[in-house]
PDB file of C-alpha atoms in Angstrom:
ATOM      1  CA  MET A   1     -14.566 -19.393  -3.776  1.00  0.00           C
ATOM      2  CA  SER A   2     -12.091 -16.788  -3.761  1.00  0.00           C
ATOM      3  CA  SER A   3     -12.327 -14.098  -1.276  1.00  0.00           C
ATOM      4  CA  PRO A   4     -13.018 -10.341  -3.039  1.00  0.00           C
ATOM      5  CA  LEU A   5      -9.875  -7.901  -3.616  1.00  0.00           C
ATOM      6  CA  VAL A   6      -9.757  -4.482  -2.629  1.00  0.00           C
ATOM      7  CA  LEU A   7      -6.876  -2.593  -4.505  1.00  0.00           C
ATOM      8  CA  LEU A   8      -5.345   0.053  -2.734  1.00  0.00           C
ATOM      9  CA  HIS A   9      -2.548   1.653  -4.557  1.00  0.00           C
ATOM     10  CA  GLY A  10       0.589   3.465  -3.705  1.00  0.00           C
ATOM     11  CA  LEU A  11       1.367   7.396  -2.725  1.00  0.00           C
ATOM     12  CA  THR A  12       0.592   9.655  -5.736  1.00  0.00           C
ATOM     13  CA  PHE A  13      -0.621   7.093  -7.889  1.00  0.00           C
ATOM     14  CA  ASP A  14      -4.029   5.900  -8.990  1.00  0.00           C
ATOM     15  CA  ARG A  15      -6.207   2.650  -9.405  1.00  0.00           C
ATOM     16  CA  ARG A  16      -4.896   2.561 -13.647  1.00  0.00           C
ATOM     17  CA  HIS A  17      -1.630   0.911 -11.766  1.00  0.00           C
ATOM     18  CA  TRP A  18      -3.903  -2.384 -11.336  1.00  0.00           C
ATOM     19  CA  GLU A  19      -4.628  -3.227 -15.114  1.00  0.00           C
ATOM     20  CA  PRO A  20      -1.795  -5.349 -15.382  1.00  0.00           C
ATOM     21  CA  LEU A  21      -2.857  -7.751 -12.445  1.00  0.00           C
ATOM     22  CA  ARG A  22      -6.407  -7.018 -13.131  1.00  0.00           C
ATOM     23  CA  ARG A  23      -5.981  -8.957 -16.293  1.00  0.00           C
ATOM     24  CA  GLU A  24      -3.619 -11.821 -15.308  1.00  0.00           C
ATOM     25  CA  LEU A  25      -6.623 -12.523 -12.304  1.00  0.00           C
ATOM     26  CA  ALA A  26      -9.132 -12.222 -15.340  1.00  0.00           C
ATOM     27  CA  VAL A  27      -6.935 -15.169 -16.919  1.00  0.00           C
ATOM     28  CA  VAL A  28      -6.088 -17.485 -13.590  1.00  0.00           C
ATOM     29  CA  ASP A  29      -9.625 -16.354 -11.657  1.00  0.00           C
ATOM     30  CA  PRO A  30     -12.092 -15.045 -13.761  1.00  0.00           C
ATOM     31  CA  ASP A  31     -14.977 -15.133 -11.474  1.00  0.00           C
ATOM     32  CA  ARG A  32     -13.116 -13.000  -8.611  1.00  0.00           C
ATOM     33  CA  THR A  33     -14.373 -10.036  -7.556  1.00  0.00           C
ATOM     34  CA  VAL A  34     -11.920  -7.095  -7.925  1.00  0.00           C
ATOM     35  CA  LEU A  35     -12.340  -3.443  -6.476  1.00  0.00           C
ATOM     36  CA  ALA A  36      -9.822  -1.390  -7.391  1.00  0.00           C
ATOM     37  CA  LEU A  37     -10.062   2.026  -5.255  1.00  0.00           C
ATOM     38  CA  ASP A  38      -8.488   5.578  -5.947  1.00  0.00           C
ATOM     39  CA  LEU A  39      -7.271   6.528  -2.467  1.00  0.00           C
ATOM     40  CA  PRO A  40      -8.721   9.990  -1.578  1.00  0.00           C
ATOM     41  CA  GLY A  41      -7.337  12.842  -2.943  1.00  0.00           C
ATOM     42  CA  HIS A  42      -5.793  10.598  -5.734  1.00  0.00           C
ATOM     43  CA  GLY A  43      -7.178   9.860  -9.484  1.00  0.00           C
ATOM     44  CA  ASP A  44     -10.965  10.425  -9.769  1.00  0.00           C
ATOM     45  CA  ALA A  45     -11.211  10.669  -5.665  1.00  0.00           C
ATOM     46  CA  PRO A  46     -11.920  14.338  -4.620  1.00  0.00           C
ATOM     47  CA  VAL A  47      -9.159  15.901  -2.886  1.00  0.00           C
ATOM     48  CA  ARG A  48      -9.314  16.538   1.052  1.00  0.00           C
ATOM     49  CA  ALA A  49      -8.281  19.085   3.380  1.00  0.00           C
ATOM     50  CA  SER A  50      -6.376  16.682   5.004  1.00  0.00           C
ATOM     51  CA  TYR A  51      -5.474  12.735   4.919  1.00  0.00           C
ATOM     52  CA  GLY A  52      -5.010  11.593   8.260  1.00  0.00           C
ATOM     53  CA  LEU A  53      -4.994   7.523   8.358  1.00  0.00           C
ATOM     54  CA  GLU A  54      -8.165   7.402  10.220  1.00  0.00           C
ATOM     55  CA  GLU A  55     -10.224   9.541   7.558  1.00  0.00           C
ATOM     56  CA  ILE A  56      -8.922   7.690   4.691  1.00  0.00           C
ATOM     57  CA  VAL A  57      -9.959   4.454   6.562  1.00  0.00           C
ATOM     58  CA  GLU A  58     -13.254   5.960   6.764  1.00  0.00           C
ATOM     59  CA  VAL A  59     -13.706   6.544   3.637  1.00  0.00           C
ATOM     60  CA  LEU A  60     -12.927   3.437   2.170  1.00  0.00           C
ATOM     61  CA  HIS A  61     -14.813   1.664   4.253  1.00  0.00           C
ATOM     62  CA  SER A  62     -17.500   3.552   2.991  1.00  0.00           C
ATOM     63  CA  GLN A  63     -16.712   2.634  -0.469  1.00  0.00           C
ATOM     64  CA  ILE A  64     -15.978  -0.882   0.535  1.00  0.00           C
ATOM     65  CA  THR A  65     -19.330  -1.200   2.353  1.00  0.00           C
ATOM     66  CA  ALA A  66     -21.386   0.442  -0.422  1.00  0.00           C
ATOM     67  CA  ALA A  67     -19.763  -2.229  -3.147  1.00  0.00           C
ATOM     68  CA  ALA A  68     -21.604  -4.923  -1.050  1.00  0.00           C
ATOM     69  CA  LEU A  69     -18.907  -7.267  -1.394  1.00  0.00           C
ATOM     70  CA  PRO A  70     -20.276 -11.110  -1.002  1.00  0.00           C
ATOM     71  CA  GLU A  71     -17.866 -11.442   1.968  1.00  0.00           C
ATOM     72  CA  PRO A  72     -14.915 -10.001   3.679  1.00  0.00           C
ATOM     73  CA  PRO A  73     -12.131  -9.039   1.414  1.00  0.00           C
ATOM     74  CA  THR A  74      -8.467  -9.596   0.951  1.00  0.00           C
ATOM     75  CA  VAL A  75      -6.968  -5.990   0.932  1.00  0.00           C
ATOM     76  CA  VAL A  76      -4.076  -5.514  -0.820  1.00  0.00           C
ATOM     77  CA  GLY A  77      -1.723  -2.723  -0.834  1.00  0.00           C
ATOM     78  CA  HIS A  78       1.135  -1.325  -2.425  1.00  0.00           C
ATOM     79  CA  SER A  79       3.371   0.941  -0.605  1.00  0.00           C
ATOM     80  CA  VAL A  80       1.314   3.580   1.715  1.00  0.00           C
ATOM     81  CA  GLY A  81      -1.407   1.539   0.805  1.00  0.00           C
ATOM     82  CA  ALA A  82      -0.173  -1.585   2.677  1.00  0.00           C
ATOM     83  CA  VAL A  83      -0.267   0.821   5.893  1.00  0.00           C
ATOM     84  CA  ILE A  84      -3.929   1.589   4.958  1.00  0.00           C
ATOM     85  CA  ALA A  85      -4.622  -1.808   4.254  1.00  0.00           C
ATOM     86  CA  THR A  86      -3.306  -2.503   7.435  1.00  0.00           C
ATOM     87  CA  VAL A  87      -5.052  -0.348   9.689  1.00  0.00           C
ATOM     88  CA  TYR A  88      -8.064  -0.835   7.943  1.00  0.00           C
ATOM     89  CA  ALA A  89      -7.625  -4.957   8.767  1.00  0.00           C
ATOM     90  CA  ALA A  90      -7.502  -4.043  12.054  1.00  0.00           C
ATOM     91  CA  ARG A  91     -10.607  -2.200  12.322  1.00  0.00           C
ATOM     92  CA  TYR A  92     -13.179  -3.893   9.890  1.00  0.00           C
ATOM     93  CA  PRO A  93     -13.850  -6.992   8.011  1.00  0.00           C
ATOM     94  CA  ALA A  94     -10.864  -8.761   6.237  1.00  0.00           C
ATOM     95  CA  HIS A  95     -10.051 -12.081   4.935  1.00  0.00           C
ATOM     96  CA  GLU A  96      -6.284 -11.422   4.645  1.00  0.00           C
ATOM     97  CA  VAL A  97      -4.132  -8.403   3.870  1.00  0.00           C
ATOM     98  CA  VAL A  98      -1.368  -8.760   1.246  1.00  0.00           C
ATOM     99  CA  ASN A  99       1.526  -5.953   1.527  1.00  0.00           C
ATOM    100  CA  LEU A 100       3.346  -5.040  -1.787  1.00  0.00           C
ATOM    101  CA  ASP A 101       6.852  -3.921  -0.420  1.00  0.00           C
ATOM    102  CA  GLN A 102       6.373  -1.542   2.084  1.00  0.00           C
ATOM    103  CA  ILE A 103       7.446  -1.733   5.706  1.00  0.00           C
ATOM    104  CA  LEU A 104       5.482  -0.647   8.460  1.00  0.00           C
ATOM    105  CA  LEU A 105       7.803   1.146  10.751  1.00  0.00           C
ATOM    106  CA  PRO A 106       9.283   4.492   9.585  1.00  0.00           C
ATOM    107  CA  GLY A 107      12.816   3.536   9.957  1.00  0.00           C
ATOM    108  CA  PRO A 108      15.520   5.094   7.969  1.00  0.00           C
ATOM    109  CA  PHE A 109      12.649   6.539   5.664  1.00  0.00           C
ATOM    110  CA  GLY A 110      11.204   8.462   8.321  1.00  0.00           C
ATOM    111  CA  GLY A 111      14.370  10.541   9.063  1.00  0.00           C
ATOM    112  CA  ILE A 112      14.496  11.475   5.409  1.00  0.00           C
ATOM    113  CA  VAL A 113      11.112  12.293   5.450  1.00  0.00           C
ATOM    114  CA  ARG A 114      11.351  14.627   8.216  1.00  0.00           C
ATOM    115  CA  ALA A 115      14.623  16.166   7.215  1.00  0.00           C
ATOM    116  CA  ALA A 116      13.041  16.939   3.811  1.00  0.00           C
ATOM    117  CA  GLU A 117       9.708  18.926   5.495  1.00  0.00           C
ATOM    118  CA  PRO A 118      10.726  22.214   5.061  1.00  0.00           C
ATOM    119  CA  GLU A 119      11.211  21.100   1.364  1.00  0.00           C
ATOM    120  CA  LEU A 120       8.157  19.939   0.970  1.00  0.00           C
ATOM    121  CA  ARG A 121       6.422  22.913   2.059  1.00  0.00           C
ATOM    122  CA  GLY A 122       8.518  24.987  -0.081  1.00  0.00           C
ATOM    123  CA  PRO A 123       8.804  25.313  -3.929  1.00  0.00           C
ATOM    124  CA  GLY A 124      11.066  22.775  -4.202  1.00  0.00           C
ATOM    125  CA  TRP A 125       9.316  20.083  -3.186  1.00  0.00           C
ATOM    126  CA  ARG A 126       9.019  18.136  -6.245  1.00  0.00           C
ATOM    127  CA  ALA A 127      12.895  17.402  -5.992  1.00  0.00           C
ATOM    128  CA  VAL A 128      12.000  15.376  -2.677  1.00  0.00           C
ATOM    129  CA  TRP A 129       9.460  13.444  -4.189  1.00  0.00           C
ATOM    130  CA  ASP A 130      11.839  13.085  -7.430  1.00  0.00           C
ATOM    131  CA  ARG A 131      14.639  11.305  -4.866  1.00  0.00           C
ATOM    132  CA  MET A 132      11.693   8.910  -3.898  1.00  0.00           C
ATOM    133  CA  LEU A 133      10.996   7.712  -7.427  1.00  0.00           C
ATOM    134  CA  ALA A 134      14.877   7.452  -8.060  1.00  0.00           C
ATOM    135  CA  GLY A 135      14.925   4.638  -5.600  1.00  0.00           C
ATOM    136  CA  MET A 136      11.818   2.908  -6.476  1.00  0.00           C
ATOM    137  CA  GLY A 137      13.379   1.044  -9.768  1.00  0.00           C
ATOM    138  CA  ILE A 138      11.306   2.681 -12.375  1.00  0.00           C
ATOM    139  CA  ASP A 139      14.177   2.528 -14.697  1.00  0.00           C
ATOM    140  CA  ALA A 140      13.901  -0.978 -14.827  1.00  0.00           C
ATOM    141  CA  LEU A 141      10.750  -1.271 -16.229  1.00  0.00           C
ATOM    142  CA  GLN A 142       9.678  -2.257 -19.318  1.00  0.00           C
ATOM    143  CA  GLY A 143       6.844  -1.581 -21.720  1.00  0.00           C
ATOM    144  CA  GLU A 144       3.472  -0.878 -20.415  1.00  0.00           C
ATOM    145  CA  ALA A 145       4.834  -1.243 -16.969  1.00  0.00           C
ATOM    146  CA  ARG A 146       6.855   1.415 -17.119  1.00  0.00           C
ATOM    147  CA  GLN A 147       4.328   3.701 -19.189  1.00  0.00           C
ATOM    148  CA  ILE A 148       1.889   3.081 -16.120  1.00  0.00           C
ATOM    149  CA  ALA A 149       4.471   4.094 -13.360  1.00  0.00           C
ATOM    150  CA  GLU A 150       5.707   7.261 -15.268  1.00  0.00           C
ATOM    151  CA  THR A 151       2.107   8.238 -16.089  1.00  0.00           C
ATOM    152  CA  ALA A 152      -0.626   6.902 -13.672  1.00  0.00           C
ATOM    153  CA  THR A 153       0.814   9.706 -11.284  1.00  0.00           C
ATOM    154  CA  ASP A 154      -0.114  13.173 -10.245  1.00  0.00           C
ATOM    155  CA  PRO A 155       2.091  13.980  -7.090  1.00  0.00           C
ATOM    156  CA  ARG A 156       1.280  17.055  -5.238  1.00  0.00           C
ATOM    157  CA  PRO A 157       2.368  18.487  -1.897  1.00  0.00           C
ATOM    158  CA  ASP A 158      -0.890  18.223  -0.199  1.00  0.00           C
ATOM    159  CA  LEU A 159      -0.721  14.314  -1.280  1.00  0.00           C
ATOM    160  CA  LEU A 160       3.152  13.850   0.365  1.00  0.00           C
ATOM    161  CA  LEU A 161       2.530  16.278   3.224  1.00  0.00           C
ATOM    162  CA  GLY A 162      -0.888  14.690   4.332  1.00  0.00           C
ATOM    163  CA  TYR A 163      -0.028  10.857   3.964  1.00  0.00           C
ATOM    164  CA  TRP A 164       2.914  11.829   5.511  1.00  0.00           C
ATOM    165  CA  ALA A 165       1.822  13.398   8.071  1.00  0.00           C
ATOM    166  CA  GLU A 166       1.682  10.578  10.670  1.00  0.00           C
ATOM    167  CA  ILE A 167       5.529  10.667  10.060  1.00  0.00           C
ATOM    168  CA  LEU A 168       6.243  14.416  10.246  1.00  0.00           C
ATOM    169  CA  ARG A 169       3.706  14.609  13.202  1.00  0.00           C
ATOM    170  CA  GLY A 170       4.247  11.231  15.562  1.00  0.00           C
ATOM    171  CA  THR A 171       7.320   9.961  16.675  1.00  0.00           C
ATOM    172  CA  ASP A 172       8.603   6.050  15.620  1.00  0.00           C
ATOM    173  CA  GLN A 173       7.784   5.020  19.157  1.00  0.00           C
ATOM    174  CA  GLN A 174       3.985   6.172  18.898  1.00  0.00           C
ATOM    175  CA  ILE A 175       4.118   4.844  14.997  1.00  0.00           C
ATOM    176  CA  ARG A 176       5.627   1.448  16.516  1.00  0.00           C
ATOM    177  CA  ALA A 177       2.920   1.103  18.995  1.00  0.00           C
ATOM    178  CA  ASP A 178       0.107   1.683  16.617  1.00  0.00           C
ATOM    179  CA  ARG A 179       1.633  -0.563  14.188  1.00  0.00           C
ATOM    180  CA  GLU A 180       2.056  -3.234  16.937  1.00  0.00           C
ATOM    181  CA  ALA A 181      -1.663  -2.777  18.105  1.00  0.00           C
ATOM    182  CA  GLU A 182      -3.034  -3.036  14.668  1.00  0.00           C
ATOM    183  CA  LEU A 183      -1.244  -6.490  13.872  1.00  0.00           C
ATOM    184  CA  ARG A 184      -2.085  -7.852  16.950  1.00  0.00           C
ATOM    185  CA  GLY A 185      -5.741  -6.937  16.251  1.00  0.00           C
ATOM    186  CA  ILE A 186      -5.436  -8.638  12.910  1.00  0.00           C
ATOM    187  CA  GLY A 187      -4.038 -11.463  14.029  1.00  0.00           C
ATOM    188  CA  GLU A 188      -6.717 -12.203  17.030  1.00  0.00           C
ATOM    189  CA  ARG A 189      -9.417 -12.149  14.522  1.00  0.00           C
ATOM    190  CA  GLY A 190      -7.395 -14.535  12.274  1.00  0.00           C
ATOM    191  CA  ILE A 191      -6.644 -12.364   9.487  1.00  0.00           C
ATOM    192  CA  GLY A 192      -4.209 -13.543   7.024  1.00  0.00           C
ATOM    193  CA  TYR A 193      -1.469 -11.312   6.483  1.00  0.00           C
ATOM    194  CA  ARG A 194       1.285 -11.667   3.675  1.00  0.00           C
ATOM    195  CA  TRP A 195       4.151  -9.434   3.409  1.00  0.00           C
ATOM    196  CA  VAL A 196       5.346  -9.344  -0.495  1.00  0.00           C
ATOM    197  CA  THR A 197       8.847  -7.503  -0.413  1.00  0.00           C
ATOM    198  CA  ALA A 198      11.081  -6.532  -3.047  1.00  0.00           C
ATOM    199  CA  ALA A 199      14.574  -7.766  -1.425  1.00  0.00           C
ATOM    200  CA  GLN A 200      15.534  -9.796   1.235  1.00  0.00           C
ATOM    201  CA  PRO A 201      14.306  -8.017   4.327  1.00  0.00           C
ATOM    202  CA  PRO A 202      16.767  -6.945   7.299  1.00  0.00           C
ATOM    203  CA  ALA A 203      16.504  -9.688  10.058  1.00  0.00           C
ATOM    204  CA  PRO A 204      15.842  -7.243  13.206  1.00  0.00           C
ATOM    205  CA  TYR A 205      12.763  -5.852  11.382  1.00  0.00           C
ATOM    206  CA  VAL A 206      11.663  -9.416  10.269  1.00  0.00           C
ATOM    207  CA  ASP A 207      11.673 -10.357  13.945  1.00  0.00           C
ATOM    208  CA  TRP A 208       9.574  -7.497  15.088  1.00  0.00           C
ATOM    209  CA  MET A 209       7.100  -8.346  12.635  1.00  0.00           C
ATOM    210  CA  THR A 210       6.785 -12.130  13.172  1.00  0.00           C
ATOM    211  CA  ALA A 211       6.691 -11.397  16.912  1.00  0.00           C
ATOM    212  CA  THR A 212       4.232  -9.331  16.701  1.00  0.00           C
ATOM    213  CA  LEU A 213       2.068 -11.349  14.094  1.00  0.00           C
ATOM    214  CA  PRO A 214       3.331 -15.170  13.958  1.00  0.00           C
ATOM    215  CA  THR A 215       0.978 -15.733  11.212  1.00  0.00           C
ATOM    216  CA  THR A 216       2.812 -13.494   8.785  1.00  0.00           C
ATOM    217  CA  VAL A 217       3.690 -15.076   5.403  1.00  0.00           C
ATOM    218  CA  ILE A 218       6.778 -13.508   3.981  1.00  0.00           C
ATOM    219  CA  THR A 219       7.205 -13.641   0.124  1.00  0.00           C
ATOM    220  CA  VAL A 220      10.469 -11.975  -1.525  1.00  0.00           C
ATOM    221  CA  LEU A 221       9.646 -11.289  -5.543  1.00  0.00           C
ATOM    222  CA  PRO A 222      13.191  -9.832  -6.095  1.00  0.00           C
ATOM    223  CA  GLY A 223      12.724  -6.339  -8.288  1.00  0.00           C
ATOM    224  CA  SER A 224      11.529  -3.182  -7.955  1.00  0.00           C
ATOM    225  CA  HIS A 225       9.248  -1.290  -5.653  1.00  0.00           C
ATOM    226  CA  LEU A 226       6.271  -1.798  -8.150  1.00  0.00           C
ATOM    227  CA  PRO A 227       5.890  -5.776  -8.007  1.00  0.00           C
ATOM    228  CA  HIS A 228       2.099  -5.418  -9.378  1.00  0.00           C
ATOM    229  CA  LEU A 229       3.460  -3.579 -12.659  1.00  0.00           C
ATOM    230  CA  GLU A 230       7.062  -5.742 -13.015  1.00  0.00           C
ATOM    231  CA  HIS A 231       5.402  -9.115 -11.830  1.00  0.00           C
ATOM    232  CA  PRO A 232       1.865  -9.021 -12.217  1.00  0.00           C
ATOM    233  CA  ALA A 233       1.150 -12.390 -13.596  1.00  0.00           C
ATOM    234  CA  GLU A 234       3.310 -14.095 -10.151  1.00  0.00           C
ATOM    235  CA  LEU A 235       1.342 -11.659  -8.079  1.00  0.00           C
ATOM    236  CA  ALA A 236      -1.959 -12.528  -9.717  1.00  0.00           C
ATOM    237  CA  ARG A 237      -0.645 -16.696  -8.874  1.00  0.00           C
ATOM    238  CA  LEU A 238      -0.144 -15.565  -5.570  1.00  0.00           C
ATOM    239  CA  LEU A 239      -3.347 -14.003  -5.004  1.00  0.00           C
ATOM    240  CA  THR A 240      -5.067 -17.020  -6.108  1.00  0.00           C
ATOM    241  CA  ASP A 241      -3.109 -20.079  -4.260  1.00  0.00           C
ATOM    242  CA  LYS A 242      -3.318 -18.034  -1.468  1.00  0.00           C
ATOM    243  CA  ASN A 243      -7.628 -17.746  -1.247  1.00  0.00           C
TER     244      ASN A 243
END
């Protein structure tokens, strides 16, 4: 039997992003349990005063526990949802993590977010998010995929500042140490880890990732930052073949 799937969307989006993938899964793996959650502050989930990684993981764990899944899940996370999936699997039972197009270290992105903090805290915050969207490849999507990307979203400054708090408050060294500890914990417990990336990843990052978690499986699925919308059939088959 395939492990249950828990699906975690990206920042400002919501669980509607998973509908194309869920339809494909219903065809190739119709008996599989699939739980698509709204991250705290997104979709139908209540707004919170803060969105630290630890508290997000605790909220999600309570929801996953309440769902009474038959066995530990494969946790699929897109973008920031993949960071959350990684932290979750380091703390709670999981079969596998599937990371959709998220590098776990801040790198250049961290510098961009930190430089934009004054703008994020002022009336021009939306321009920051629009710049981020411009780099996601949404313009290349077609039909339903593009419609979902453009409408199943509710950007707000509290979400951007809250979910990027780790970058804004921590150093690259601290974040790197945290991710290494989490990945090593995942490896020690025999939890699988697959990284689905939209482009050939930088060699130094691959070296770091595979040195930290040697069992990491890297799959290149060329396209936009939203592989679950652009390639739902391919992703459904990948999730089915792996479990």
